[in-house]
Amino acid sequence: MRNKELGNDMPIGVGLIGLGTVGSGVVELLQDAPASLRRRKHVDFALRRVAVRDLDKPRSPALAPELLTEDAAEVVADPDVQLVVELTGAPPAFEWVSEALRQGKDVVTANKALLAERGEELFELALANGADLMFEASVAAGIPIIRSLRNGLVANRVESLYGILNGTTNYMLTRMSRGAGDYADVLKEAQDQGYAEPDPTMDVSGMDAAQKLAILCRIAFHCTGTGRDVFCEGIEQIESRDIEYARELGYAIKLLAIAKQQDGRVEARVHPAMVPEDALLANIHDEFNAIQVQGSAVGPQVFSGRGAGRLPTASAVVADMVELVERKAAGASTSIGDMILGEDAVAVVPIEDVQMRYFMRVLVRDQPGVLAGIARILAEERISIASVIQKERDFEGGSVPLVIVTHEAREAAMQQAQQAVATLDAVQGAVKLIRMEDL
Ligand SMILES: NC(=O)c1ccc[n+]([C@@H]2O[C@H](COP(=O)([O-])OP(=O)(O)OC[C@H]3O[C@@H](n4cnc5c(N)ncnc54)[C@H](OP(=O)(O)O)[C@@H]3O)[C@@H](O)[C@H]2O)c1
């Protein structure tokens, strides 16, 4: 890990908290140091201390036992540690990171929940103590989207951002679209393949993507929203049947994270969306992630790659470590200023005020006047119909599926209409709504 042959003065003391999937990947990348790393003059890291939960677990790569501790606070307090790398995702992460920043130590983390929910406090703390807090791995792992938004696209006003930010759900929707089964089948398959956690809630509910979107919104739009301010709907209600209808209409269904400028505020939402099947994001398959950014100067750009995994995530962590070390060697002060939201901070638009097109699917009794009844409800909410598909009588007990695609409508109106349609006598079961995005 040392880069002695370049004759640097002093290595940077690194304290690692967490030596699991990502932490072990970071150690491996630093130990194997490719030429691209060795060529960097100031890149000279010395691993001083490593915190884990269980000292008895076998480790690969192996580390000297005296480096390991079960007390993360020891890592933060170690006077030989100048750079703390937090890779646990554990609840006390806020305490460890804030204490490190308070001591003026730089921090690199991959912890999206920490940044999405408590970023404001941490960035303020970093600025106050002249420390840096870097977090490239927290969104889309190895895809350098944070660095691109903060640096490469700094001369742009970001107009919109569409992301597939969760690999688990993208894998599941891809498998459903390939006929691998319905939601429960593909969830089990994703768990067997190691793409989904035993408790998949954060992924399938959209919350993981919402936290990532909140982080991107802070950078791209100077937006105050946390993960909880992002409207969030998961993929739990998506059925293979919806994917088939989408295909008939020329669309694919993706769990999209969407952020757009809207009259001085920002739309920020995560939900399943129908996207045209020839759109770039419709063709991001399996566990891959992608982000499409519309910049005022550069126009559209798409970033794509693996959004999780040991080495892709470690790659982003090491990139942050290198940038920090080089910035310090050049005598630069903390770079966190752009992450602090001042008086020009932008708020999130309530979902009720957002306008888009909708796909509505209902199962109705095959009798005269049903379509007229639904059309009347939509008209009362000032929602106009773009097209209607009525299938043959091929479903349960003489009922037929009816699919309606609307023109642009307000979400609040659409929700009212959804409730009213559900009360019609001829309507059976739930009224399914899927939002449509033309990208
Ligand atoms: N995995 C990915 O693909 C990925 C992608 C992007 C971001 N991230 C983020 O990266 C972070 C780490 O994820 P991961 O997948 O590497 O997790 P992981 O495999 O579960 O590893 C967690 C590590 O943290 C240690 N740890 C947990 N609680 C601790 C405590 N109280 N004190 C000290 N050490 C503790 C564990 O120790 P033991 O080894 O002893 O159990 C383990 O080494 C999370 O914030 C995650 O959201 C992960």
Coordinates of C-alpha atoms and ligand atoms in Angstrom, one line a residue:
M1 CA 0.0 0.0 0.0
R2 CA 3.0 2.3 0.6
N3 CA 4.4 3.9 -2.4
K4 CA 7.9 4.4 -1.1
E5 CA 9.7 4.3 -4.4
L6 CA 8.4 7.7 -5.2
G7 CA 10.1 9.0 -2.1
N8 CA 7.1 10.9 -0.6
D9 CA 7.7 12.5 2.7
M10 CA 4.9 11.1 4.9
P11 CA 2.2 8.6 4.1
I12 CA -1.4 9.6 4.9
G13 CA -2.7 7.6 7.9
V14 CA -5.9 5.9 7.0
G15 CA -8.5 4.6 9.5
L16 CA -11.0 2.2 8.0
I17 CA -14.3 1.6 9.7
G18 CA -15.8 -1.5 8.1
L19 CA -14.0 -4.4 6.3
G20 CA -17.0 -6.0 4.6
T21 CA -17.8 -6.1 0.9
V22 CA -16.6 -2.6 0.1
G23 CA -14.0 -2.2 2.8
S24 CA -12.2 -5.4 1.7
G25 CA -12.4 -4.2 -1.9
V26 CA -10.7 -0.9 -0.9
V27 CA -7.9 -2.8 0.9
E28 CA -7.4 -5.0 -2.2
L29 CA -7.3 -2.1 -4.6
L30 CA -4.8 -0.3 -2.4
Q31 CA -2.6 -3.4 -2.0
D32 CA -2.7 -4.2 -5.7
A33 CA -2.2 -0.5 -6.6
P34 CA -2.4 -0.4 -10.4
A35 CA 0.1 1.8 -12.2
S36 CA -2.5 4.5 -12.5
L37 CA -2.4 4.8 -8.7
R38 CA 1.4 4.3 -8.3
R39 CA 2.0 7.1 -10.8
R40 CA 0.2 9.7 -8.6
K41 CA 3.0 11.5 -6.8
H42 CA 1.2 12.1 -3.5
V43 CA -0.6 8.8 -3.2
D44 CA 1.0 7.2 -0.3
F45 CA -1.5 5.6 2.1
A46 CA -0.7 3.8 5.3
L47 CA -3.5 1.8 6.9
R48 CA -3.3 2.5 10.6
R49 CA -6.4 1.1 12.1
V50 CA -9.4 -1.0 11.0
A51 CA -12.7 -1.4 12.8
V52 CA -14.9 -4.4 12.4
R53 CA -17.9 -5.9 14.3
D54 CA -16.4 -9.3 14.9
L55 CA -12.6 -9.8 15.3
D56 CA -12.9 -13.5 14.9
K57 CA -14.2 -13.4 11.3
P58 CA -11.7 -14.7 8.7
R59 CA -10.6 -11.7 6.5
S60 CA -9.5 -11.6 2.9
P61 CA -7.2 -9.8 2.1
A62 CA -5.6 -10.7 5.5
L63 CA -4.5 -7.8 7.7
A64 CA -2.1 -7.7 10.6
P65 CA -4.2 -8.6 13.7
E66 CA -2.9 -5.6 15.6
L67 CA -4.6 -3.2 13.0
L68 CA -8.0 -4.6 13.9
T69 CA -10.4 -3.3 16.6
E70 CA -14.0 -3.7 17.5
D71 CA -14.2 -0.1 18.6
A72 CA -14.7 2.3 15.8
A73 CA -14.2 5.3 18.1
E74 CA -10.6 4.1 18.5
V75 CA -10.0 4.5 14.8
V76 CA -11.4 8.0 14.8
A77 CA -9.4 9.0 17.8
D78 CA -6.1 7.5 16.7
P79 CA -3.6 10.4 16.3
D80 CA -1.9 8.6 13.4
V81 CA -5.2 8.6 11.4
Q82 CA -5.7 11.7 9.2
L83 CA -8.3 10.2 6.9
V84 CA -11.3 8.2 8.1
V85 CA -13.0 5.9 5.6
E86 CA -16.5 4.8 6.8
L87 CA -17.8 1.7 5.1
T88 CA -20.2 0.1 7.5
G89 CA -23.7 1.6 6.9
A90 CA -24.2 0.9 10.7
P91 CA -26.4 3.2 12.7
P92 CA -23.5 4.8 14.7
A93 CA -21.9 6.0 11.5
F94 CA -23.2 9.5 12.1
E95 CA -21.4 9.7 15.5
W96 CA -18.1 8.4 14.0
V97 CA -18.2 10.6 11.0
S98 CA -19.2 13.7 12.9
E99 CA -16.5 13.1 15.5
A100 CA -13.8 12.7 12.8
L101 CA -14.9 15.9 11.1
R102 CA -15.0 17.7 14.5
Q103 CA -11.4 16.7 14.9
G104 CA -10.6 18.2 11.5
K105 CA -10.1 14.7 9.9
D106 CA -11.2 14.2 6.3
V107 CA -13.8 11.5 5.7
V108 CA -14.7 9.3 2.8
T109 CA -18.0 7.4 3.0
A110 CA -20.2 5.2 0.8
N111 CA -23.2 5.7 3.2
K112 CA -26.1 7.1 1.2
A113 CA -28.6 7.0 4.1
L114 CA -26.2 9.1 6.2
L115 CA -25.7 11.7 3.5
A116 CA -29.3 11.8 2.3
E117 CA -30.8 12.2 5.8
R118 CA -28.1 14.1 7.7
G119 CA -25.9 15.6 5.0
E120 CA -26.7 19.2 6.0
E121 CA -25.3 18.7 9.5
L122 CA -22.2 16.9 8.3
F123 CA -21.3 19.3 5.5
E124 CA -21.7 22.2 8.0
L125 CA -19.5 20.4 10.4
A126 CA -16.9 19.7 7.8
L127 CA -16.8 23.3 6.7
A128 CA -16.5 24.6 10.2
N129 CA -13.6 22.4 10.9
G130 CA -11.7 22.7 7.6
A131 CA -12.3 19.1 6.8
D132 CA -13.5 17.4 3.7
L133 CA -16.3 14.8 3.3
M134 CA -16.4 12.8 0.1
F135 CA -19.0 10.4 -1.0
E136 CA -18.7 9.4 -4.6
A137 CA -19.6 5.7 -3.8
S138 CA -22.9 6.6 -2.2
V139 CA -24.6 7.0 -5.5
A140 CA -24.3 4.5 -8.4
A141 CA -21.0 3.1 -6.9
G142 CA -18.3 3.2 -9.6
I143 CA -20.1 5.6 -11.9
P144 CA -18.4 9.0 -11.3
I145 CA -21.7 10.9 -11.3
I146 CA -21.1 13.0 -8.2
R147 CA -17.7 14.1 -9.5
S148 CA -19.2 14.8 -12.9
L149 CA -22.0 16.9 -11.5
R150 CA -19.7 18.8 -9.1
N151 CA -16.8 19.4 -11.4
G152 CA -17.3 18.4 -15.0
L153 CA -20.7 19.9 -15.4
V154 CA -20.2 22.9 -13.1
A155 CA -20.7 25.4 -16.0
N156 CA -24.2 23.9 -16.6
R157 CA -27.6 24.5 -15.2
V158 CA -28.9 21.0 -14.8
E159 CA -32.4 20.9 -16.3
S160 CA -33.3 17.3 -15.6
L161 CA -31.9 14.1 -14.3
Y162 CA -33.3 10.6 -14.8
G163 CA -31.7 7.7 -13.1
I164 CA -31.9 4.0 -12.7
L165 CA -30.2 4.1 -9.3
N166 CA -31.1 0.7 -7.9
G167 CA -29.6 -2.4 -9.4
T168 CA -31.8 -4.9 -7.5
T169 CA -35.1 -3.5 -8.9
N170 CA -33.6 -3.1 -12.4
Y171 CA -32.6 -6.8 -12.3
M172 CA -36.1 -7.8 -11.1
L173 CA -37.9 -5.7 -13.8
T174 CA -35.5 -7.0 -16.5
R175 CA -36.2 -10.6 -15.5
M176 CA -40.0 -10.0 -15.4
S177 CA -39.8 -8.5 -18.9
R178 CA -37.9 -11.6 -20.1
G179 CA -40.7 -13.9 -18.8
A180 CA -38.9 -15.1 -15.7
G181 CA -42.1 -14.9 -13.6
D182 CA -44.1 -12.4 -11.5
Y183 CA -42.8 -10.2 -8.7
A184 CA -42.5 -12.9 -6.1
D185 CA -40.6 -15.2 -8.5
V186 CA -38.0 -12.6 -9.6
L187 CA -37.5 -11.4 -6.0
K188 CA -36.6 -14.9 -4.9
E189 CA -34.3 -15.2 -8.0
A190 CA -32.6 -11.9 -7.1
Q191 CA -32.1 -13.0 -3.5
D192 CA -30.7 -16.4 -4.7
Q193 CA -28.3 -14.5 -7.1
G194 CA -27.2 -12.2 -4.3
Y195 CA -28.7 -9.1 -5.9
A196 CA -31.3 -8.6 -3.2
E197 CA -30.9 -8.6 0.5
P198 CA -32.9 -11.1 2.7
D199 CA -35.0 -8.0 3.7
P200 CA -35.4 -6.3 0.3
T201 CA -37.5 -3.4 1.6
M202 CA -35.1 -0.5 1.0
D203 CA -34.6 -1.6 -2.6
V204 CA -38.1 -2.7 -3.7
S205 CA -39.9 0.2 -1.9
G206 CA -37.8 2.7 -3.9
M207 CA -36.3 4.2 -0.7
D208 CA -32.7 3.4 -1.6
A209 CA -33.1 5.2 -4.9
A210 CA -34.9 8.1 -3.2
Q211 CA -31.9 8.6 -0.8
K212 CA -29.5 8.6 -3.8
L213 CA -31.8 11.0 -5.7
A214 CA -31.8 13.4 -2.7
I215 CA -28.0 13.4 -2.8
L216 CA -27.9 14.1 -6.5
C217 CA -30.6 16.8 -6.1
R218 CA -28.5 18.7 -3.5
I219 CA -25.6 18.8 -6.0
A220 CA -27.5 19.3 -9.3
F221 CA -30.3 21.7 -8.1
H222 CA -29.1 23.0 -4.7
C223 CA -32.2 21.3 -3.3
T224 CA -33.0 21.0 0.4
G225 CA -34.8 17.7 0.1
T226 CA -33.8 14.6 2.1
G227 CA -34.7 11.1 1.1
R228 CA -38.0 11.4 2.9
D229 CA -38.9 14.5 0.8
V230 CA -38.6 12.5 -2.4
F231 CA -42.0 11.0 -3.5
C232 CA -41.4 7.3 -3.5
E233 CA -43.4 4.4 -4.8
G234 CA -41.8 0.9 -5.3
I235 CA -42.2 -1.9 -7.7
E236 CA -44.2 -4.2 -5.4
Q237 CA -47.4 -3.8 -7.4
I238 CA -45.9 -4.3 -10.9
E239 CA -47.2 -7.4 -12.5
S240 CA -46.0 -9.2 -15.7
R241 CA -49.3 -8.1 -17.2
D242 CA -48.3 -4.4 -16.9
I243 CA -45.0 -5.1 -18.6
E244 CA -46.9 -6.9 -21.4
Y245 CA -49.3 -3.9 -21.9
A246 CA -46.4 -1.5 -21.8
R247 CA -44.7 -3.5 -24.5
E248 CA -47.8 -3.4 -26.7
L249 CA -47.8 0.4 -26.3
G250 CA -44.1 0.6 -27.2
Y251 CA -42.8 1.2 -23.6
A252 CA -40.7 -0.6 -21.0
I253 CA -41.2 -0.3 -17.2
K254 CA -38.3 1.0 -15.1
L255 CA -38.0 2.2 -11.6
L256 CA -36.9 5.7 -12.3
A257 CA -35.5 8.4 -10.1
I258 CA -36.5 11.7 -11.6
A259 CA -35.5 15.3 -10.8
K260 CA -36.5 18.3 -12.9
Q261 CA -36.5 22.0 -12.7
Q262 CA -40.0 23.3 -12.3
D263 CA -40.6 27.1 -11.9
G264 CA -37.8 27.6 -9.4
R265 CA -38.5 24.4 -7.5
V266 CA -37.5 20.8 -8.2
E267 CA -39.6 17.7 -8.9
A268 CA -38.0 14.8 -7.1
R269 CA -39.7 11.5 -7.3
V270 CA -39.0 7.7 -7.5
H271 CA -41.6 5.4 -9.0
P272 CA -42.1 2.8 -11.7
A273 CA -42.4 4.6 -15.0
M274 CA -43.2 3.6 -18.6
V275 CA -40.4 4.9 -20.8
P276 CA -40.3 4.6 -24.6
E277 CA -38.6 1.3 -25.5
D278 CA -36.1 3.0 -27.8
A279 CA -34.9 5.4 -25.0
L280 CA -31.4 4.8 -23.6
L281 CA -32.7 4.2 -20.1
A282 CA -35.2 1.6 -21.4
N283 CA -32.2 -0.4 -22.6
I284 CA -30.2 -0.5 -19.3
H285 CA -30.7 -4.1 -18.2
D286 CA -30.0 -6.4 -15.3
E287 CA -28.3 -5.0 -12.3
F288 CA -26.8 -2.0 -14.2
N289 CA -27.4 1.6 -13.3
A290 CA -27.6 4.7 -15.5
I291 CA -28.1 8.4 -15.1
Q292 CA -29.2 10.7 -17.9
V293 CA -28.5 14.4 -17.3
Q294 CA -29.7 17.3 -19.3
G295 CA -27.2 20.2 -18.9
S296 CA -27.9 23.7 -20.3
A297 CA -24.5 23.8 -22.0
V298 CA -23.6 20.2 -22.8
G299 CA -27.1 18.9 -23.7
P300 CA -27.9 15.3 -22.8
Q301 CA -25.3 13.0 -21.3
V302 CA -25.7 9.4 -20.1
F303 CA -23.6 7.7 -17.5
S304 CA -23.9 4.0 -17.1
G305 CA -22.2 1.1 -15.4
R306 CA -22.4 -1.2 -12.3
G307 CA -24.1 0.6 -9.5
A308 CA -23.0 -1.8 -6.7
G309 CA -20.5 -4.5 -6.0
R310 CA -17.2 -4.9 -4.2
L311 CA -14.7 -3.5 -6.6
P312 CA -17.0 -1.0 -8.5
T313 CA -17.8 0.6 -5.1
A314 CA -14.3 0.4 -3.8
S315 CA -13.1 2.1 -7.0
A316 CA -15.1 5.2 -6.2
V317 CA -13.9 5.2 -2.6
V318 CA -10.3 5.0 -3.6
A319 CA -10.9 7.8 -6.2
D320 CA -12.1 10.0 -3.3
M321 CA -9.1 9.1 -1.2
V322 CA -6.8 10.0 -4.0
E323 CA -8.5 13.3 -4.7
L324 CA -8.4 14.2 -1.0
V325 CA -4.7 13.5 -0.7
E326 CA -3.8 15.4 -3.8
R327 CA -5.9 18.4 -2.7
K328 CA -4.2 18.4 0.7
A329 CA -0.7 18.1 -0.9
A330 CA -1.5 21.1 -3.1
G331 CA -2.4 23.1 0.0
A332 CA -6.1 23.3 -0.9
S333 CA -8.7 24.1 1.8
T334 CA -11.9 22.1 2.2
S335 CA -13.9 21.7 -1.0
I336 CA -17.2 21.3 0.8
G337 CA -18.5 24.8 0.2
D338 CA -20.7 23.9 -2.8
M339 CA -22.6 21.3 -0.7
I340 CA -23.8 23.9 1.8
L341 CA -27.3 25.2 0.9
G342 CA -27.6 28.9 1.5
E343 CA -30.5 31.3 1.0
D344 CA -30.9 30.3 -2.6
A345 CA -31.7 26.7 -1.6
V346 CA -34.5 25.2 -3.8
A347 CA -37.5 23.3 -2.4
V348 CA -39.1 20.1 -3.7
V349 CA -42.4 20.4 -5.5
P350 CA -45.2 18.5 -3.8
I351 CA -46.1 15.4 -5.8
E352 CA -49.7 16.6 -6.1
D353 CA -48.6 19.5 -8.3
V354 CA -46.6 17.4 -10.7
Q355 CA -48.0 16.9 -14.2
M356 CA -47.4 13.8 -16.3
R357 CA -49.1 11.2 -18.4
Y358 CA -50.6 8.1 -16.9
F359 CA -51.4 4.5 -17.8
M360 CA -54.5 3.3 -16.0
R361 CA -55.5 -0.4 -15.9
V362 CA -58.8 -1.6 -14.5
L363 CA -60.6 -4.9 -14.6
V364 CA -64.3 -4.3 -15.4
R365 CA -67.4 -6.3 -15.9
D366 CA -68.1 -6.6 -19.6
Q367 CA -71.3 -4.5 -19.8
P368 CA -72.5 -1.4 -21.6
G369 CA -71.7 2.0 -20.2
V370 CA -68.6 1.1 -18.2
L371 CA -66.2 3.0 -20.4
A372 CA -68.5 6.0 -20.4
G373 CA -68.6 6.0 -16.6
I374 CA -64.8 6.0 -16.3
A375 CA -64.5 8.7 -19.0
R376 CA -67.0 10.9 -17.1
I377 CA -64.9 10.7 -13.9
L378 CA -61.7 11.6 -15.8
A379 CA -63.5 14.5 -17.5
E380 CA -64.7 15.8 -14.1
E381 CA -61.1 15.9 -13.1
R382 CA -60.1 17.6 -16.4
I383 CA -58.1 14.6 -17.5
S384 CA -58.2 13.9 -21.2
I385 CA -57.9 10.4 -22.7
A386 CA -55.2 9.8 -25.3
S387 CA -56.1 6.1 -26.0
V388 CA -58.1 3.2 -24.8
I389 CA -57.3 -0.5 -25.2
Q390 CA -60.1 -3.0 -24.3
K391 CA -59.0 -6.6 -24.4
E392 CA -61.1 -9.6 -25.4
R393 CA -63.0 -11.3 -22.6
D394 CA -60.0 -13.3 -21.6
F395 CA -59.8 -12.9 -17.8
E396 CA -61.6 -14.1 -14.8
G397 CA -65.4 -14.7 -14.9
G398 CA -66.4 -12.5 -17.9
S399 CA -64.4 -9.5 -16.8
V400 CA -62.2 -7.6 -19.2
P401 CA -59.1 -5.5 -18.6
L402 CA -59.4 -1.9 -19.8
V403 CA -56.3 0.2 -20.3
I404 CA -56.5 4.0 -20.6
V405 CA -53.6 6.2 -21.5
T406 CA -54.1 9.9 -20.5
H407 CA -52.7 13.1 -21.8
E408 CA -50.7 15.2 -19.2
A409 CA -52.6 15.5 -16.0
R410 CA -52.0 16.8 -12.4
E411 CA -51.1 14.0 -10.0
A412 CA -53.7 15.3 -7.5
A413 CA -56.5 15.0 -10.1
M414 CA -55.3 11.6 -11.2
Q415 CA -55.4 10.3 -7.6
Q416 CA -58.9 11.6 -7.2
A417 CA -59.9 9.9 -10.4
Q418 CA -58.3 6.7 -9.3
Q419 CA -60.3 6.6 -6.1
A420 CA -63.6 7.5 -7.9
V421 CA -63.1 4.9 -10.6
A422 CA -62.5 2.3 -7.9
T423 CA -66.0 2.9 -6.5
L424 CA -67.8 2.1 -9.8
D425 CA -70.0 -1.0 -9.5
A426 CA -68.5 -2.5 -12.7
V427 CA -64.9 -2.1 -11.6
Q428 CA -63.4 -5.1 -9.9
G429 CA -60.3 -4.9 -7.8
A430 CA -57.7 -2.2 -7.6
V431 CA -57.3 0.6 -10.2
K432 CA -53.6 0.4 -11.3
L433 CA -51.8 3.6 -12.2
I434 CA -48.4 3.7 -13.8
R435 CA -46.8 7.1 -14.6
M436 CA -45.3 7.7 -18.0
E437 CA -42.1 9.6 -18.9
D438 CA -41.1 10.4 -22.4
L439 CA -37.5 11.3 -21.5
Ligands
LIG1 N1 -22.0 -3.4 -1.2 C1 -22.2 -2.5 -2.2 O1 -22.2 -2.8 -3.4 C2 -22.4 -1.0 -1.9 C3 -22.5 -0.1 -2.9 C4 -22.6 1.2 -2.6 C5 -22.6 1.7 -1.3 N2 -22.4 0.7 -0.3 C6 -22.4 1.2 1.1 O2 -21.1 0.9 1.6 C7 -21.3 0.7 3.0 C8 -20.7 -0.7 3.4 O3 -21.4 -1.7 2.7 P1 -20.9 -3.2 2.6 O4 -21.8 -3.8 1.5 O5 -19.5 -3.3 2.5 O6 -21.4 -3.8 4.0 P2 -21.0 -5.1 4.7 O7 -20.5 -6.1 3.7 O8 -22.1 -5.5 5.5 O9 -19.8 -4.7 5.6 C9 -20.0 -3.9 6.8 C10 -18.7 -3.8 7.6 O10 -18.9 -3.0 8.6 C11 -18.5 -3.6 9.8 N3 -19.3 -3.1 10.9 C12 -20.7 -3.2 11.0 N4 -21.0 -2.6 12.2 C13 -19.9 -2.2 12.8 C14 -19.7 -1.6 14.1 N5 -20.7 -1.3 14.9 N6 -18.4 -1.3 14.4 C15 -17.4 -1.7 13.6 N7 -17.6 -2.3 12.4 C16 -18.8 -2.5 12.0 C17 -18.7 -5.1 9.6 O11 -17.9 -5.9 10.4 P3 -17.8 -7.5 10.3 O12 -17.0 -7.7 9.1 O13 -17.0 -7.9 11.5 O14 -19.2 -8.0 10.2 C18 -18.2 -5.2 8.1 O15 -16.9 -5.3 8.0 C19 -22.8 0.8 3.3 O16 -23.0 2.2 3.8 C20 -23.4 0.6 2.0 O17 -24.7 1.3 1.9 C21 -22.3 -0.6 -0.6

